[in-house]
Amino acid sequence: MTDTILVVNCGSSSLKLALFDQQFKKIASALAERLNNPDAFAHIAGQEAPVPLPTGADHGQALASLVKAFNESGYMSQPPKAIGHRVVHGGETFRESTLVSDDTMTAIEACAELAPLHNPVNLEGIRAMRELFPDIPHVVVFDTAFHLTLPPRAYRYALPEQCYTDWSIRRYGFHGTSHSFMVQEAANRLNQTPATTSIISAHLGNGCSITAIRDGLSVDTSMGLTPLEGLVMGTRSGDVDPGLFDFLAARGISAADAHHMLNYDSGLLGLSGQTNDMRTLCELADHGHEPSRLAIDVFCFRLARYIGAMTSSLDRLDALVFTGGIGENSARVRSQTASHLKLLGVRLDEELNHHHGRISDGRIESPESNYPVLVIPTNEELVIAREANLRAHN
Ligand code: AMP
C-alpha cells in the first residue's frame, strides 16, 4: 500500500497508531498499553496475536515494534507519505499544525511545563518516528491550536497581570481537533460552510469540554490552563472553588495530594464511589444506586449550565452538538441535559435521541425546538491525518 498517512498519538503510558489511505479511509490501527511496565503489551486491531514487545517497552520501542508489525502485515510495505503527531500543548506559539524541524522540537519542549504529563511523551514519539523515518515529512497537530482565536475576555483569568505576562497563565483549552471536526461536520449536515457556522460543541468522553464556535472559530471553551477546568469528567472534578486548596491544606492534604485527588479520584468516580464509566453508572442508577444517580445528575446539570454560559459568546446558534463516548452513546445524558435547557427552547425528539441520531443524519431535536441538536461521532485521528497531508505538501 503506497501513499498512506500514519497518525501517532502518544499518551502517558499508552500509544495509538492509525493508518489512512489517500482517500482518508482508515486501513489499520494499533494500540500499545502499560508502557514502561513489565506487562507492556501491544496489538493490531482485528488480529488475535499480540505484537511482541521488549519487556517493559517504552514508547520508542513500542513504535518500532508496531511499525515492523504493520510492515509484516502488508499494511505499510512502503514508508507512509506523511506522519501526523498529536501534541497536547502548543502554548501561544502554535496557532496551527506545523511541519516538524529541530526548531519545532525545541519550541514544543518549551511548552512542556504547561503540560508536563503529555508534551514529553508526545516528543518521545516524534523523536522515535523521526529516527525510523528520517526522510518523510512529520507534522505536529496541537490540541490547543484551535482555541487560539479566543478573545482576551475569554482567555484571561482575573489574576494579577504578571501571572499572564511572566508565567503564561491563561485559558488554553483542549480537544481542539474534535471541536474543529464538529463545526466542519455540523456545517456539512446543515448545508452551510464552516466559516459561517456557529455551534456549541460538547465533547463528552473520559475527558469532557465544551466550546462556543462562532463563524467557524473557537470563541470560548471550558477547559483552561490545564484540562482540569470546566465540566465534570470521568475522574476529574472540573470546576471547584480555588479556596479548596487552602481548606484541604489545613486538613493535612498537600498540594500534590490535592492535585491527585482532583485529577484521578474525582468526577464521576468520586461522586459515585464506584466507577468513571458512564455506561456502568447508568446501569447502577437503574438498579437504584443513589450515588450513581447523583453523579449523572451533577454531570448533566454542570453541562447544561455551561451550555447556557456558552451562549454569551454567540449571536446565533446553528446547532448544539454532542460527541465523544458519552455524547455519542448516552441518550440519557443528552435527554437529562436538555431537560435543564427549557428556557433556551432546546427540545429533543426522544425517539430520534434513543437512536443516537443514526436514523436522522445526526438530528435529534423535535420540531418545536428553537435549535437543531446533533449527535456527531468524533474522529480526531482523521483530522490529524488531513492536517498531516495538507502541511506535508505545502
Ligand atoms: P471516550 O473517552 O470518548 O472513549 O468515552 C468514554 C466514555 O464513554 C465512558 O464513560 C463510557 O462509559 C462512555 N460510553 C461509551 N458507550 C456508552 C454508552 N452506550 N452509554 C453510556 N456511556 C457510554
Short mmCIF file of C-alpha atoms and ligand atoms in Angstrom, two decimals:
data_model
loop_
_atom_site.label_atom_id
_atom_site.label_comp_id
_atom_site.label_asym_id
_atom_site.label_seq_id
_atom_site.Cartn_x
_atom_site.Cartn_y
_atom_site.Cartn_z
CA MET A 1 0.00 0.00 0.00
CA THR A 2 1.53 3.34 -1.02
CA ASP A 3 0.61 6.93 -0.21
CA THR A 4 -0.57 6.20 3.28
CA ILE A 5 -0.65 8.64 6.17
CA LEU A 6 0.25 7.44 9.63
CA VAL A 7 -1.17 9.08 12.76
CA VAL A 8 0.66 8.75 16.08
CA ASN A 9 -0.98 9.56 19.42
CA CYS A 10 1.27 9.01 22.45
CA GLY A 11 -0.37 9.16 25.90
CA SER A 12 1.41 8.89 29.24
CA SER A 13 1.54 5.07 29.33
CA SER A 14 -0.10 4.13 26.05
CA LEU A 15 0.03 4.94 22.37
CA LYS A 16 -2.25 4.60 19.37
CA LEU A 17 -1.37 4.32 15.71
CA ALA A 18 -3.78 4.75 12.81
CA LEU A 19 -3.04 4.31 9.14
CA PHE A 20 -5.11 6.07 6.46
CA ASP A 21 -5.15 5.61 2.68
CA GLN A 22 -5.14 8.53 0.24
CA GLN A 23 -8.95 8.82 0.45
CA PHE A 24 -8.57 9.17 4.24
CA LYS A 25 -10.11 5.78 4.86
CA LYS A 26 -8.66 4.10 7.96
CA ILE A 27 -6.95 0.88 6.87
CA ALA A 28 -5.33 -0.23 10.12
CA SER A 29 -4.95 0.75 13.75
CA ALA A 30 -2.91 -0.45 16.69
CA LEU A 31 -2.65 0.13 20.40
CA ALA A 32 0.13 -0.30 22.97
CA GLU A 33 -0.63 -0.11 26.68
CA ARG A 34 1.12 -0.25 30.07
CA LEU A 35 4.31 1.09 28.50
CA ASN A 36 7.36 1.23 30.81
CA ASN A 37 5.76 -1.58 32.84
CA PRO A 38 6.83 -5.24 32.89
CA ASP A 39 3.46 -6.23 31.39
CA ALA A 40 3.53 -3.76 28.46
CA PHE A 41 1.58 -5.15 25.52
CA ALA A 42 0.52 -4.16 22.01
CA HIS A 43 -1.81 -5.38 19.32
CA ILE A 44 -3.11 -4.52 15.87
CA ALA A 45 -6.91 -4.15 15.71
CA GLY A 46 -8.54 -7.26 14.26
CA GLN A 47 -5.53 -9.53 14.90
CA GLU A 48 -5.69 -12.02 17.73
CA ALA A 49 -1.97 -12.49 18.39
CA PRO A 50 -0.35 -9.62 20.30
CA VAL A 51 2.57 -7.76 18.75
CA PRO A 52 5.74 -8.87 20.57
CA LEU A 53 7.37 -6.07 22.61
CA PRO A 54 10.65 -5.96 24.54
CA THR A 55 9.96 -6.40 28.30
CA GLY A 56 9.00 -3.05 29.84
CA ALA A 57 8.95 -1.43 26.39
CA ASP A 58 8.98 2.38 26.26
CA HIS A 59 7.20 4.50 23.63
CA GLY A 60 10.09 4.34 21.17
CA GLN A 61 10.39 0.55 21.39
CA ALA A 62 6.65 0.07 21.06
CA LEU A 63 6.54 2.32 17.98
CA ALA A 64 9.39 0.39 16.37
CA SER A 65 7.63 -2.94 17.07
CA LEU A 66 4.27 -1.73 15.75
CA VAL A 67 5.77 -0.22 12.60
CA LYS A 68 7.51 -3.56 11.96
CA ALA A 69 4.21 -5.38 12.57
CA PHE A 70 2.32 -3.03 10.17
CA ASN A 71 5.04 -3.74 7.64
CA GLU A 72 4.89 -7.52 8.07
CA SER A 73 1.08 -7.49 7.89
CA GLY A 74 1.31 -5.77 4.50
CA TYR A 75 -0.42 -2.57 5.65
CA MET A 76 2.68 -0.42 5.25
CA SER A 77 5.11 -2.16 2.92
CA GLN A 78 6.47 1.28 1.97
CA PRO A 79 7.04 4.28 4.23
CA PRO A 80 3.94 6.48 4.65
CA LYS A 81 3.94 9.73 2.69
CA ALA A 82 3.49 11.76 5.89
CA ILE A 83 3.21 11.18 9.64
CA GLY A 84 0.88 13.26 11.82
CA HIS A 85 1.65 13.52 15.53
CA ARG A 86 -0.81 14.63 18.18
CA VAL A 87 0.73 17.12 20.62
CA VAL A 88 -1.34 18.22 23.60
CA HIS A 89 0.04 21.70 24.30
CA GLY A 90 1.28 24.24 21.79
CA GLY A 91 1.07 27.20 24.22
CA GLU A 92 0.66 30.54 22.44
CA THR A 93 3.37 29.56 19.95
CA PHE A 94 1.50 27.16 17.68
CA ARG A 95 -1.61 28.62 16.06
CA GLU A 96 -1.81 25.80 13.55
CA SER A 97 -0.37 22.42 12.61
CA THR A 98 3.31 22.65 11.74
CA LEU A 99 5.94 20.69 9.87
CA VAL A 100 8.48 19.23 12.32
CA SER A 101 12.01 20.61 12.31
CA ASP A 102 14.65 20.81 15.04
CA ASP A 103 13.37 24.31 15.84
CA THR A 104 9.80 22.99 16.15
CA MET A 105 11.02 20.34 18.58
CA THR A 106 12.71 22.99 20.75
CA ALA A 107 9.54 25.11 20.74
CA ILE A 108 7.40 22.11 21.79
CA GLU A 109 9.88 21.39 24.59
CA ALA A 110 9.42 24.97 25.74
CA CYS A 111 5.65 24.32 26.07
CA ALA A 112 6.27 21.19 28.17
CA GLU A 113 5.99 22.97 31.51
CA LEU A 114 2.37 23.74 30.60
CA ALA A 115 1.65 20.02 30.03
CA PRO A 116 4.30 18.05 31.95
CA LEU A 117 2.34 14.78 31.73
CA HIS A 118 1.76 14.99 28.00
CA ASN A 119 4.26 17.00 25.92
CA PRO A 120 7.35 14.98 26.97
CA VAL A 121 5.79 11.68 25.81
CA ASN A 122 4.48 13.36 22.65
CA LEU A 123 8.07 14.46 21.95
CA GLU A 124 9.40 10.98 22.67
CA GLY A 125 7.07 9.61 19.99
CA ILE A 126 8.14 12.23 17.44
CA ARG A 127 11.84 11.58 18.09
CA ALA A 128 11.38 7.82 17.71
CA MET A 129 9.43 8.18 14.47
CA ARG A 130 11.89 10.70 13.02
CA GLU A 131 14.65 8.14 13.61
CA LEU A 132 12.62 5.41 11.93
CA PHE A 133 11.50 7.66 9.06
CA PRO A 134 14.07 10.45 8.66
CA ASP A 135 13.18 11.28 5.06
CA ILE A 136 9.44 11.83 5.19
CA PRO A 137 7.52 14.87 6.47
CA HIS A 138 6.37 14.80 10.10
CA VAL A 139 3.57 17.18 11.10
CA VAL A 140 2.51 18.15 14.62
CA VAL A 141 -1.16 18.83 15.35
CA PHE A 142 -1.95 20.60 18.63
CA ASP A 143 -4.99 20.13 20.91
CA THR A 144 -4.72 23.79 21.88
CA ALA A 145 -4.27 25.43 18.46
CA PHE A 146 -7.98 25.66 17.56
CA HIS A 147 -8.61 27.75 20.70
CA LEU A 148 -6.02 30.45 19.99
CA THR A 149 -8.82 32.52 18.44
CA LEU A 150 -10.36 33.06 21.90
CA PRO A 151 -10.68 36.79 22.68
CA PRO A 152 -8.81 38.09 25.77
CA ARG A 153 -12.08 38.41 27.71
CA ALA A 154 -12.44 34.63 27.42
CA TYR A 155 -8.82 33.55 27.83
CA ARG A 156 -7.65 35.87 30.63
CA TYR A 157 -8.17 34.88 34.26
CA ALA A 158 -8.93 37.67 36.72
CA LEU A 159 -5.46 37.36 38.27
CA PRO A 160 -2.59 39.86 38.60
CA GLU A 161 -1.20 40.69 35.15
CA GLN A 162 2.16 39.13 35.98
CA CYS A 163 0.52 35.69 36.02
CA TYR A 164 -0.14 36.10 32.31
CA THR A 165 2.86 38.13 31.19
CA ASP A 166 5.56 36.27 33.17
CA TRP A 167 4.07 32.80 33.58
CA SER A 168 1.73 32.43 30.60
CA ILE A 169 -1.22 31.62 32.88
CA ARG A 170 -4.33 31.87 30.68
CA ARG A 171 -7.10 29.70 29.31
CA TYR A 172 -5.72 27.48 26.52
CA GLY A 173 -8.49 24.93 26.01
CA PHE A 174 -8.10 21.37 24.70
CA HIS A 175 -9.87 18.80 22.46
CA GLY A 176 -9.31 21.31 19.64
CA THR A 177 -9.16 18.66 16.90
CA SER A 178 -12.51 17.24 17.99
CA HIS A 179 -14.25 20.62 18.28
CA SER A 180 -12.93 21.76 14.89
CA PHE A 181 -14.16 18.49 13.35
CA MET A 182 -17.61 19.15 14.91
CA VAL A 183 -18.01 22.51 13.19
CA GLN A 184 -16.96 21.04 9.83
CA GLU A 185 -19.36 18.10 10.18
CA ALA A 186 -22.21 20.23 11.53
CA ALA A 187 -21.78 22.62 8.59
CA ASN A 188 -21.98 19.67 6.17
CA ARG A 189 -25.16 18.38 7.73
CA LEU A 190 -26.77 21.82 7.85
CA ASN A 191 -25.72 22.63 4.26
CA GLN A 192 -23.61 25.54 5.42
CA THR A 193 -19.89 26.34 5.23
CA PRO A 194 -17.81 26.01 8.43
CA ALA A 195 -16.78 29.69 8.17
CA THR A 196 -20.42 30.78 8.57
CA THR A 197 -21.46 28.16 11.13
CA SER A 198 -21.93 28.85 14.84
CA ILE A 199 -22.34 25.93 17.23
CA ILE A 200 -21.91 24.83 20.82
CA SER A 201 -19.83 21.66 20.73
CA ALA A 202 -19.89 19.31 23.75
CA HIS A 203 -17.10 16.69 23.69
CA LEU A 204 -18.06 14.20 26.41
CA GLY A 205 -15.66 11.29 26.82
CA ASN A 206 -13.42 10.39 29.72
CA GLY A 207 -12.27 13.99 29.40
CA CYS A 208 -15.06 16.49 28.75
CA SER A 209 -15.06 20.01 27.35
CA ILE A 210 -17.49 22.36 25.70
CA THR A 211 -16.68 25.07 23.14
CA ALA A 212 -18.58 28.00 21.66
CA ILE A 213 -17.71 28.28 17.96
CA ARG A 214 -18.71 31.48 16.16
CA ASP A 215 -18.41 31.53 12.37
CA GLY A 216 -16.03 28.56 12.50
CA LEU A 217 -13.76 29.99 15.21
CA SER A 218 -13.43 28.97 18.85
CA VAL A 219 -14.55 31.92 20.99
CA ASP A 220 -14.95 30.29 24.43
CA THR A 221 -14.16 26.91 25.92
CA SER A 222 -14.48 25.22 29.30
CA MET A 223 -11.00 23.72 29.80
CA GLY A 224 -8.41 26.23 30.95
CA LEU A 225 -4.72 26.42 31.76
CA THR A 226 -4.92 22.65 32.15
CA PRO A 227 -7.52 20.05 31.09
CA LEU A 228 -8.91 20.01 34.66
CA GLU A 229 -11.21 23.03 34.47
CA GLY A 230 -14.85 23.04 33.46
CA LEU A 231 -17.21 20.09 33.12
CA VAL A 232 -17.42 17.04 35.39
CA MET A 233 -15.30 14.25 33.80
CA GLY A 234 -14.58 10.56 34.39
CA THR A 235 -12.09 11.08 37.20
CA ARG A 236 -11.54 14.88 37.01
CA SER A 237 -13.53 17.29 39.15
CA GLY A 238 -13.89 20.13 36.65
CA ASP A 239 -14.62 23.48 38.36
CA VAL A 240 -14.10 23.74 42.09
CA ASP A 241 -13.66 26.72 44.39
CA PRO A 242 -9.94 27.67 44.30
CA GLY A 243 -10.27 28.20 48.07
CA LEU A 244 -10.45 24.41 48.31
CA PHE A 245 -6.65 24.05 48.23
CA ASP A 246 -6.18 26.09 51.42
CA PHE A 247 -9.07 24.31 53.06
CA LEU A 248 -7.53 20.91 52.28
CA ALA A 249 -4.03 22.09 53.31
CA ALA A 250 -5.42 22.94 56.74
CA ARG A 251 -6.50 19.29 56.93
CA GLY A 252 -3.02 17.97 56.09
CA ILE A 253 -3.60 17.38 52.38
CA SER A 254 -0.64 18.70 50.39
CA ALA A 255 -0.92 20.49 47.04
CA ALA A 256 0.41 17.33 45.33
CA ASP A 257 -2.23 15.16 47.07
CA ALA A 258 -4.98 17.65 46.21
CA HIS A 259 -3.81 17.66 42.57
CA HIS A 260 -4.02 13.87 42.53
CA MET A 261 -7.46 13.89 44.14
CA LEU A 262 -8.89 16.40 41.66
CA ASN A 263 -7.40 14.64 38.61
CA TYR A 264 -7.75 10.96 39.42
CA ASP A 265 -10.22 10.40 42.30
CA SER A 266 -12.96 12.90 41.50
CA GLY A 267 -15.56 13.42 38.76
CA LEU A 268 -17.99 10.57 38.10
CA LEU A 269 -15.74 8.17 40.01
CA GLY A 270 -15.53 10.41 43.08
CA LEU A 271 -19.26 11.14 43.20
CA SER A 272 -20.42 7.58 42.61
CA GLY A 273 -17.70 5.86 44.64
CA GLN A 274 -17.93 3.12 42.00
CA THR A 275 -16.70 3.90 38.51
CA ASN A 276 -15.73 6.58 35.99
CA ASP A 277 -17.63 4.72 33.27
CA MET A 278 -20.91 6.38 32.30
CA ARG A 279 -22.43 3.22 30.86
CA THR A 280 -21.90 1.34 34.14
CA LEU A 281 -23.19 4.33 36.12
CA CYS A 282 -26.42 4.34 34.12
CA GLU A 283 -26.90 0.63 34.85
CA LEU A 284 -26.18 1.17 38.57
CA ALA A 285 -28.59 4.12 38.69
CA ASP A 286 -31.30 2.00 37.02
CA HIS A 287 -30.82 -0.52 39.83
CA GLY A 288 -31.41 2.18 42.44
CA HIS A 289 -27.80 3.06 43.33
CA GLU A 290 -28.27 6.63 44.62
CA PRO A 291 -24.63 7.87 44.43
CA SER A 292 -24.53 6.84 40.74
CA ARG A 293 -27.77 8.71 40.07
CA LEU A 294 -26.31 11.75 41.80
CA ALA A 295 -23.11 11.51 39.70
CA ILE A 296 -25.20 11.57 36.50
CA ASP A 297 -27.30 14.47 37.86
CA VAL A 298 -24.24 16.58 38.67
CA PHE A 299 -22.67 15.73 35.29
CA CYS A 300 -25.77 16.78 33.30
CA PHE A 301 -26.53 19.86 35.37
CA ARG A 302 -22.96 21.18 35.06
CA LEU A 303 -23.08 20.54 31.33
CA ALA A 304 -26.40 22.39 30.93
CA ARG A 305 -25.05 25.28 32.99
CA TYR A 306 -22.07 25.55 30.66
CA ILE A 307 -24.28 25.39 27.57
CA GLY A 308 -26.13 28.41 28.96
CA ALA A 309 -22.81 30.16 29.66
CA MET A 310 -21.52 29.48 26.14
CA THR A 311 -24.48 31.35 24.60
CA SER A 312 -22.93 34.62 25.89
CA SER A 313 -20.27 34.27 23.16
CA LEU A 314 -22.69 33.75 20.27
CA ASP A 315 -25.21 35.89 18.42
CA ARG A 316 -26.67 32.93 16.57
CA LEU A 317 -26.79 29.21 17.30
CA ASP A 318 -26.94 26.86 14.31
CA ALA A 319 -26.73 23.69 16.41
CA LEU A 320 -25.95 22.17 19.78
CA VAL A 321 -23.63 19.23 19.07
CA PHE A 322 -22.88 16.17 21.22
CA THR A 323 -19.81 13.99 20.66
CA GLY A 324 -17.31 11.70 22.50
CA GLY A 325 -18.11 8.28 24.01
CA ILE A 326 -20.84 9.71 26.28
CA GLY A 327 -22.10 12.40 23.90
CA GLU A 328 -22.46 9.88 21.07
CA ASN A 329 -23.92 6.98 23.05
CA SER A 330 -25.84 8.15 26.09
CA ALA A 331 -29.44 9.11 25.25
CA ARG A 332 -30.00 9.52 28.98
CA VAL A 333 -27.28 12.17 29.38
CA ARG A 334 -28.49 14.12 26.32
CA SER A 335 -32.09 13.94 27.47
CA GLN A 336 -31.37 14.92 31.06
CA THR A 337 -29.14 17.80 29.92
CA ALA A 338 -31.84 19.08 27.54
CA SER A 339 -34.36 18.96 30.40
CA HIS A 340 -32.39 21.81 32.05
CA LEU A 341 -32.49 23.90 28.86
CA LYS A 342 -36.23 24.53 28.56
CA LEU A 343 -35.76 28.28 28.84
CA LEU A 344 -33.46 28.19 25.80
CA GLY A 345 -36.13 26.21 23.97
CA VAL A 346 -33.98 23.10 23.42
CA ARG A 347 -36.34 20.15 22.87
CA LEU A 348 -35.42 16.61 21.87
CA ASP A 349 -37.35 14.01 19.92
CA GLU A 350 -36.86 11.09 22.31
CA GLU A 351 -37.28 8.50 19.56
CA LEU A 352 -34.50 10.07 17.47
CA ASN A 353 -32.42 10.57 20.63
CA HIS A 354 -32.85 6.92 21.56
CA HIS A 355 -31.34 6.00 18.16
CA HIS A 356 -28.44 8.44 18.76
CA GLY A 357 -29.41 10.34 15.61
CA ARG A 358 -28.40 7.35 13.47
CA ILE A 359 -31.74 7.27 11.65
CA SER A 360 -31.86 11.04 11.10
CA ASP A 361 -28.41 12.18 9.87
CA GLY A 362 -27.49 13.05 13.46
CA ARG A 363 -30.55 15.26 14.15
CA ILE A 364 -32.30 14.57 17.47
CA GLU A 365 -34.32 17.76 18.11
CA SER A 366 -38.11 17.84 17.98
CA PRO A 367 -39.95 20.15 15.53
CA GLU A 368 -40.73 22.67 18.30
CA SER A 369 -37.07 23.03 19.37
CA ASN A 370 -35.57 26.52 18.96
CA TYR A 371 -32.29 24.97 17.78
CA PRO A 372 -31.08 21.88 15.91
CA VAL A 373 -29.40 19.30 18.17
CA LEU A 374 -26.89 16.95 16.54
CA VAL A 375 -25.05 13.78 17.57
CA ILE A 376 -21.81 13.53 15.57
CA PRO A 377 -19.17 10.82 16.09
CA THR A 378 -15.78 12.44 16.61
CA ASN A 379 -12.73 11.43 14.60
CA GLU A 380 -9.61 13.12 15.91
CA GLU A 381 -7.31 10.77 14.01
CA LEU A 382 -8.91 11.75 10.72
CA VAL A 383 -8.37 15.44 11.48
CA ILE A 384 -4.69 14.75 12.23
CA ALA A 385 -4.32 12.71 9.02
CA ARG A 386 -5.87 15.51 6.93
CA GLU A 387 -3.67 18.14 8.57
CA ALA A 388 -0.55 16.00 8.05
CA ASN A 389 -1.42 15.62 4.38
CA LEU A 390 -2.06 19.35 3.99
CA ARG A 391 1.07 20.64 5.75
CA ALA A 392 3.39 17.98 4.35
CA HIS A 393 2.73 19.14 0.83
CA ASN A 394 2.51 22.90 1.26
P1 AMP B 1 -14.23 8.20 25.25
O1 AMP B 1 -13.18 8.76 26.19
O2 AMP B 1 -14.65 9.18 24.20
O3 AMP B 1 -13.87 6.85 24.70
O4 AMP B 1 -15.55 7.96 26.14
C1 AMP B 1 -15.57 7.08 27.22
C2 AMP B 1 -16.88 7.23 27.96
O5 AMP B 1 -17.98 6.96 27.07
C3 AMP B 1 -17.04 6.28 29.14
O6 AMP B 1 -17.59 6.96 30.25
C4 AMP B 1 -18.06 5.27 28.62
O7 AMP B 1 -18.82 4.68 29.64
C5 AMP B 1 -18.93 6.19 27.78
N1 AMP B 1 -19.80 5.39 26.92
C6 AMP B 1 -19.46 4.61 25.86
N2 AMP B 1 -20.55 3.96 25.39
C7 AMP B 1 -21.61 4.33 26.18
C8 AMP B 1 -23.00 4.02 26.22
N3 AMP B 1 -23.54 3.18 25.35
N4 AMP B 1 -23.76 4.61 27.17
C9 AMP B 1 -23.23 5.46 28.06
N5 AMP B 1 -21.92 5.79 28.08
C10 AMP B 1 -21.12 5.25 27.15
#
